[in-house]
């Protein structure tokens, strides 16, 4: 029995013909991977920026403390 996809959709609305090729799936997976890498890069940059600011603030406070002792 050879039934066309449009007939199958009328019989069973959940029936969906996927014409996604291997290359389409590979490209989608690659794009998702790139987005995840970018998200992690930004997260790491933000963490490093905060650590740098905290270190600079600590150094500034130590410098002020030394000046007050003089």
Coordinates of N, CA and C in Angstrom, one line a residue:
X1 N 0.8 -1.2 0.0 CA 0.0 0.0 0.0 C 0.9 1.2 0.0
X2 N 0.8 2.0 -1.0 CA 1.6 3.2 -1.2 C 0.7 4.5 -1.0
X3 N 0.8 5.1 0.2 CA -0.1 6.3 0.5 C 0.8 7.5 0.5
X4 N 0.3 8.6 -0.1 CA 1.0 9.8 -0.2 C 1.1 10.5 1.2
X5 N 2.1 11.3 1.5 CA 2.2 12.0 2.7 C 1.0 12.9 3.1
X6 N 0.4 13.6 2.0 CA -0.8 14.4 2.3 C -2.0 13.6 2.8
X7 N -2.1 12.4 2.2 CA -3.2 11.6 2.7 C -3.0 11.1 4.1
X8 N -1.7 10.8 4.4 CA -1.4 10.3 5.7 C -1.6 11.4 6.8
X9 N -1.4 12.7 6.4 CA -1.6 13.8 7.3 C -3.1 13.9 7.6
X10 N -3.9 13.7 6.6 CA -5.4 13.8 6.8 C -5.8 12.6 7.7
X11 N -5.3 11.5 7.6 CA -5.6 10.3 8.4 C -5.1 10.5 9.8
X12 N -3.8 10.9 9.9 CA -3.2 11.0 11.2 C -2.5 12.4 11.2
X13 N -3.0 13.4 11.8 CA -2.4 14.7 11.8 C -1.0 14.8 12.4
X14 N -0.6 13.8 13.2 CA 0.7 13.8 13.8 C 1.8 13.3 12.8
X15 N 1.3 12.7 11.7 CA 2.2 12.2 10.7 C 2.9 13.4 10.0
X16 N 4.2 13.6 10.1 CA 4.9 14.7 9.4 C 6.0 14.1 8.6
X17 N 6.1 14.5 7.4 CA 7.2 14.1 6.6 C 8.4 15.0 6.8
X18 N 9.5 14.5 7.2 CA 10.7 15.3 7.5 C 11.6 15.1 6.3
X19 N 11.9 16.2 5.7 CA 12.8 16.1 4.6 C 14.1 16.8 5.0
X20 N 14.5 16.7 6.2 CA 15.7 17.3 6.7 C 16.9 16.3 6.3
X21 N 17.8 16.8 5.6 CA 18.9 16.0 5.2 C 20.0 15.9 6.2
X22 N 20.9 15.0 6.0 CA 22.1 14.9 6.9 C 22.8 16.2 7.0
X23 N 23.0 16.9 5.9 CA 23.7 18.2 5.9 C 23.0 19.2 6.6
X24 N 21.6 19.2 6.5 CA 20.9 20.2 7.3 C 21.0 20.0 8.8
X25 N 21.0 18.7 9.2 CA 21.2 18.4 10.6 C 22.6 18.7 11.1
X26 N 23.6 18.4 10.2 CA 25.0 18.8 10.6 C 25.1 20.3 10.8
X27 N 24.6 21.0 9.8 CA 24.7 22.5 9.9 C 24.0 23.0 11.2
X28 N 22.8 22.5 11.5 CA 22.1 22.9 12.7 C 22.9 22.6 13.9
X29 N 23.5 21.4 14.0 CA 24.3 21.0 15.1 C 25.5 21.9 15.2
X30 N 26.1 22.2 14.1 CA 27.3 23.1 14.1 C 26.9 24.4 14.7
X31 N 25.8 25.0 14.2 CA 25.4 26.3 14.6 C 25.1 26.3 16.1
X32 N 24.4 25.3 16.6 CA 24.2 25.2 18.0 C 25.5 25.1 18.8
X33 N 26.4 24.4 18.3 CA 27.7 24.3 19.0 C 28.4 25.6 19.0
X34 N 28.4 26.4 17.9 CA 29.0 27.7 17.8 C 28.3 28.6 18.8
X35 N 27.0 28.6 18.9 CA 26.3 29.4 19.9 C 26.7 29.1 21.3
X36 N 26.8 27.8 21.6 CA 27.2 27.4 23.0 C 28.7 27.9 23.3
X37 N 29.5 27.8 22.3 CA 30.9 28.3 22.5 C 30.9 29.8 22.7
X38 N 30.2 30.5 22.0 CA 30.1 32.0 22.1 C 29.6 32.3 23.5
X39 N 28.5 31.6 24.0 CA 27.9 31.8 25.3 C 29.0 31.6 26.4
X40 N 29.7 30.5 26.2 CA 30.8 30.2 27.2 C 31.9 31.2 27.2
X41 N 32.3 31.7 26.0 CA 33.3 32.7 25.8 C 32.9 34.0 26.6
X42 N 31.7 34.4 26.3 CA 31.2 35.6 27.0 C 31.1 35.4 28.5
X43 N 30.7 34.3 29.0 CA 30.6 34.0 30.4 C 32.1 34.1 31.0
X44 N 33.0 33.5 30.3 CA 34.4 33.5 30.8 C 35.0 34.9 30.8
X45 N 34.7 35.7 29.8 CA 35.2 37.1 29.7 C 34.6 37.9 30.9
X46 N 33.3 37.7 31.2 CA 32.6 38.4 32.3 C 33.3 38.0 33.6
X47 N 33.5 36.7 33.8 CA 34.1 36.2 35.0 C 35.5 36.8 35.2
X48 N 36.3 36.8 34.1 CA 37.7 37.4 34.2 C 37.6 38.9 34.5
X49 N 36.7 39.6 33.9 CA 36.5 41.0 34.1 C 36.2 41.3 35.6
X50 N 35.3 40.5 36.1 CA 34.9 40.7 37.6 C 36.1 40.4 38.5
X51 N 36.9 39.4 38.2 CA 38.1 39.0 39.0 C 39.1 40.1 38.9
X52 N 39.3 40.7 37.7 CA 40.3 41.8 37.5 C 39.8 43.0 38.3
X53 N 38.5 43.3 38.2 CA 38.1 44.5 39.0 C 38.2 44.3 40.5
X54 N 38.0 43.1 40.9 CA 38.1 42.8 42.4 C 39.6 42.9 42.8
X55 N 40.5 42.4 41.9 CA 41.9 42.5 42.2 C 42.4 44.0 42.2
X56 N 41.9 44.7 41.3 CA 42.3 46.1 41.2 C 41.8 46.9 42.4
X57 N 40.5 46.6 42.9 CA 40.0 47.2 44.0 C 40.8 46.9 45.3
X58 N 41.2 45.6 45.4 CA 41.9 45.2 46.6 C 43.3 45.9 46.6
X59 N 43.9 46.0 45.4 CA 45.2 46.7 45.3 C 45.0 48.2 45.7
X60 N 44.0 48.8 45.2 CA 43.7 50.2 45.6 C 43.5 50.4 47.1
X61 N 42.8 49.5 47.7 CA 42.5 49.6 49.1 C 43.8 49.4 49.9
X62 N 44.7 48.4 49.5 CA 46.0 48.2 50.1 C 46.9 49.5 50.0
X63 N 46.8 50.1 48.8 CA 47.6 51.3 48.6 C 47.1 52.4 49.5
X64 N 45.8 52.6 49.6 CA 45.3 53.6 50.5 C 45.7 53.3 52.0
X65 N 45.6 52.1 52.4 CA 46.0 51.7 53.7 C 47.5 52.0 54.0
X66 N 48.3 51.8 53.0 CA 49.8 52.1 53.2 C 50.0 53.6 53.3
X67 N 49.2 54.4 52.5 CA 49.4 55.8 52.6 C 48.9 56.4 53.9
X68 N 47.8 55.8 54.5 CA 47.3 56.2 55.8 C 48.3 55.9 56.9
X69 N 49.1 54.9 56.8 CA 50.0 54.5 57.8 C 51.2 55.5 57.8
X70 N 51.5 56.2 56.8 CA 52.6 57.1 56.7 C 52.4 58.3 57.5

